[in-house]
Coordinates of C-alpha atoms in Angstrom, one line a residue:
X1 CA -74.0 101.1 -36.2
X2 CA -75.1 104.2 -34.5
X3 CA -74.4 107.5 -36.5
X4 CA -72.8 109.4 -33.6
X5 CA -69.9 106.9 -33.2
X6 CA -69.4 106.8 -36.9
X7 CA -69.2 110.6 -37.1
X8 CA -66.8 110.7 -34.1
X9 CA -64.4 108.1 -35.5
X10 CA -64.3 109.8 -38.9
X11 CA -63.7 113.2 -37.4
X12 CA -61.0 111.8 -35.1
X13 CA -59.2 110.0 -37.9
X14 CA -59.3 113.2 -40.0
X15 CA -57.3 114.9 -37.3
X16 CA -54.7 112.1 -37.4
X17 CA -55.5 110.8 -33.9
X18 CA -54.2 107.2 -33.5
X19 CA -56.8 104.5 -33.5
X20 CA -55.6 103.2 -30.1
X21 CA -56.4 106.6 -28.6
X22 CA -59.8 106.7 -30.3
X23 CA -60.5 103.2 -29.0
X24 CA -59.6 104.2 -25.4
X25 CA -61.7 107.3 -25.5
X26 CA -64.8 105.4 -26.8
X27 CA -64.3 102.7 -24.1
X28 CA -64.3 105.4 -21.4
X29 CA -67.6 106.6 -22.9
X30 CA -69.0 103.1 -22.4
X31 CA -69.1 102.0 -26.0
X32 CA -68.9 98.2 -26.6
X33 CA -65.8 96.7 -28.1
X34 CA -67.6 95.3 -31.0
X35 CA -69.1 98.7 -31.8
X36 CA -65.7 100.3 -31.6
X37 CA -64.1 97.7 -33.7
X38 CA -66.8 98.0 -36.4
X39 CA -66.5 101.8 -36.5
X40 CA -62.7 101.8 -36.7
X41 CA -62.8 98.9 -39.2
X42 CA -64.6 101.1 -41.8
X43 CA -61.4 102.9 -42.6
X44 CA -58.1 101.7 -44.0
X45 CA -54.7 102.2 -42.4
X46 CA -53.2 104.4 -45.2
X47 CA -51.5 107.7 -45.1
X48 CA -53.9 110.3 -46.6
X49 CA -55.2 113.7 -45.5
X50 CA -58.7 112.3 -44.9
X51 CA -60.0 108.9 -43.6
X52 CA -60.1 106.4 -46.5
X53 CA -63.0 104.0 -46.3
X54 CA -62.5 100.3 -46.8
X55 CA -64.2 98.5 -49.6
X56 CA -66.3 95.6 -48.4
X57 CA -65.3 92.6 -50.5
X58 CA -68.6 90.7 -49.9
X59 CA -72.3 91.5 -50.1
X60 CA -74.6 91.5 -47.1
X61 CA -77.2 89.5 -49.1
X62 CA -74.8 86.7 -49.8
X63 CA -73.6 86.6 -46.2
X64 CA -77.2 86.5 -45.0
X65 CA -78.0 83.7 -47.4
X66 CA -75.1 81.6 -46.2
X67 CA -75.9 82.0 -42.5
X68 CA -79.6 81.5 -43.0
X69 CA -79.1 78.2 -44.9
X70 CA -76.4 77.2 -42.4
X71 CA -78.7 77.6 -39.3
X72 CA -81.6 76.0 -41.2
X73 CA -79.5 72.9 -41.8
X74 CA -78.5 72.9 -38.2
X75 CA -82.1 72.9 -37.0
X76 CA -83.1 70.2 -39.5
X77 CA -80.1 68.0 -38.5
X78 CA -80.9 68.4 -34.8
X79 CA -84.6 67.6 -35.2
X80 CA -83.8 64.6 -37.5
X81 CA -81.1 63.2 -35.1
X82 CA -83.6 63.6 -32.2
X83 CA -86.2 61.8 -34.2
X84 CA -83.9 58.9 -34.9
X85 CA -82.9 58.6 -31.2
X86 CA -86.6 58.5 -30.3
X87 CA -87.1 55.7 -32.8
X88 CA -84.3 53.6 -31.4
X89 CA -85.6 54.2 -27.9
X90 CA -89.1 53.1 -29.0
X91 CA -87.6 50.0 -30.5
X92 CA -85.4 49.2 -27.6
X93 CA -88.2 49.8 -25.0
X94 CA -91.4 49.2 -26.9
X95 CA -94.8 50.5 -25.6
X96 CA -97.0 47.7 -24.5
X97 CA -100.1 49.5 -25.7
X98 CA -98.9 50.9 -29.0
X99 CA -97.6 48.4 -31.6
X100 CA -94.9 49.3 -34.2
X101 CA -96.5 50.7 -37.3
X102 CA -95.4 51.1 -40.9
X103 CA -95.7 54.9 -40.5
X104 CA -92.8 54.7 -38.0
X105 CA -90.5 53.3 -40.7
X106 CA -91.5 56.1 -43.1
X107 CA -90.6 58.7 -40.4
X108 CA -87.2 56.9 -39.9
X109 CA -86.5 57.1 -43.6
X110 CA -87.4 60.8 -43.7
X111 CA -85.1 61.5 -40.7
X112 CA -82.2 59.6 -42.2
X113 CA -82.7 61.3 -45.6
X114 CA -82.9 64.8 -43.9
X115 CA -79.7 64.1 -41.8
X116 CA -77.8 62.8 -44.8
X117 CA -78.6 66.0 -46.8
X118 CA -78.7 68.7 -44.1
X119 CA -75.7 67.8 -41.9
X120 CA -73.1 67.8 -44.7
X121 CA -74.5 71.1 -46.0
X122 CA -74.2 72.5 -42.5
X123 CA -70.6 71.4 -42.2
X124 CA -69.8 72.7 -45.7
X125 CA -71.3 76.1 -45.1
X126 CA -69.6 76.3 -41.7
X127 CA -66.2 75.7 -43.4
X128 CA -67.0 78.4 -45.9
X129 CA -67.9 80.9 -43.2
X130 CA -64.9 80.0 -41.1
X131 CA -62.6 80.4 -44.1
X132 CA -64.1 83.8 -44.9
X133 CA -63.5 84.9 -41.3
X134 CA -59.9 83.8 -41.4
X135 CA -59.4 85.9 -44.6
X136 CA -61.3 88.9 -43.1
X137 CA -61.6 88.8 -39.3
X138 CA -64.0 91.7 -39.4
X139 CA -66.7 89.3 -40.7
X140 CA -66.8 87.7 -37.3
X141 CA -68.7 90.8 -36.1
X142 CA -71.4 90.3 -38.8
X143 CA -74.8 91.3 -37.4
X144 CA -76.6 88.6 -39.4
X145 CA -74.3 85.9 -37.8
X146 CA -74.7 87.3 -34.3
X147 CA -78.5 87.6 -34.6
X148 CA -78.9 84.0 -35.8
X149 CA -76.5 82.8 -33.2
X150 CA -78.5 84.5 -30.4
X151 CA -81.7 83.2 -31.8
X152 CA -80.3 79.7 -31.8
X153 CA -79.2 80.1 -28.2
X154 CA -82.7 81.3 -27.4
X155 CA -84.3 78.3 -29.1
X156 CA -81.9 75.9 -27.5
X157 CA -82.4 77.5 -24.0
X158 CA -86.1 77.2 -24.5
X159 CA -85.9 73.6 -25.4
X160 CA -83.7 72.8 -22.4
X161 CA -86.0 74.7 -20.0
X162 CA -89.1 73.0 -21.5
X163 CA -87.4 69.6 -21.3
X164 CA -86.5 70.1 -17.6
X165 CA -90.0 71.3 -16.8
X166 CA -91.5 68.2 -18.5
X167 CA -89.1 66.0 -16.5
X168 CA -90.0 67.7 -13.2
X169 CA -93.7 67.5 -14.0
X170 CA -93.6 63.7 -14.6
X171 CA -91.3 63.3 -11.6
X172 CA -93.8 65.0 -9.3
X173 CA -96.6 62.9 -10.8
X174 CA -94.6 59.7 -10.2
X175 CA -94.8 58.8 -13.9
X176 CA -91.1 58.4 -14.7
X177 CA -90.2 55.4 -16.9
X178 CA -86.9 54.4 -18.5
X179 CA -88.4 55.1 -21.9
X180 CA -89.4 58.6 -20.9
X181 CA -86.1 59.4 -19.2
X182 CA -84.1 58.3 -22.2
X183 CA -86.1 60.7 -24.4
X184 CA -85.7 63.5 -22.0
X185 CA -81.9 62.9 -21.9
X186 CA -81.8 62.8 -25.7
X187 CA -83.4 66.2 -26.1
X188 CA -81.2 67.6 -23.3
X189 CA -78.1 66.2 -25.0
X190 CA -78.9 67.7 -28.4
X191 CA -80.0 71.1 -27.2
X192 CA -77.2 71.3 -24.6
X193 CA -74.5 70.6 -27.2
X194 CA -75.9 73.3 -29.6
X195 CA -76.2 75.8 -26.7
X196 CA -72.8 75.0 -25.3
X197 CA -71.0 75.2 -28.7
X198 CA -72.5 78.6 -29.8
X199 CA -72.1 80.1 -26.3
X200 CA -68.4 79.0 -26.3
X201 CA -68.0 80.5 -29.8
X202 CA -69.4 83.9 -28.6
X203 CA -67.1 83.9 -25.6
X204 CA -64.1 83.1 -27.8
X205 CA -65.0 86.1 -30.0
X206 CA -65.3 88.3 -26.9
X207 CA -61.8 87.2 -25.8
X208 CA -60.3 88.0 -29.2
X209 CA -61.9 91.4 -29.5

């Protein structure tokens, strides 16, 4: 948070100016709603001559750990699921040149094992984070959560763009096959679902703020 808005909010509250009026003044000064909400949220709604700061019931380090592991499990799950889809496509439409090898089976086992471990952990941590936000709605404005969400959107957008470029490249070269198209659609599906979900989540947050 920028120091000037923090100082302004503290000074305004010390003069008993209602939070609604402070919020409107900051909006007119082009401050973002999440910045205003974070600044006002630092102080409790109690009757006292000076602003009373709220005690944060959780640590930033613990929050960062939860979200880092959560998104790590998301990436592992997405990659493992994509790897499994590629395997099934290869088995369904085999390559006439390349025969099925034992190394493929090992990769399948690794993908299944990764998915079995990572995806339940992702769901579990997501439920923990959601429960924490329900108890304390201010946690939804967590900088760690927002940064990792935007990084995930960036990665997903990059994968989608790269996937479409690859599709167009092969289309222009006349090298499209059913096997290739299914793999392109698989990548597009996984990246698109992740991008769509987290974009929707951010928009829901903006509506609620």
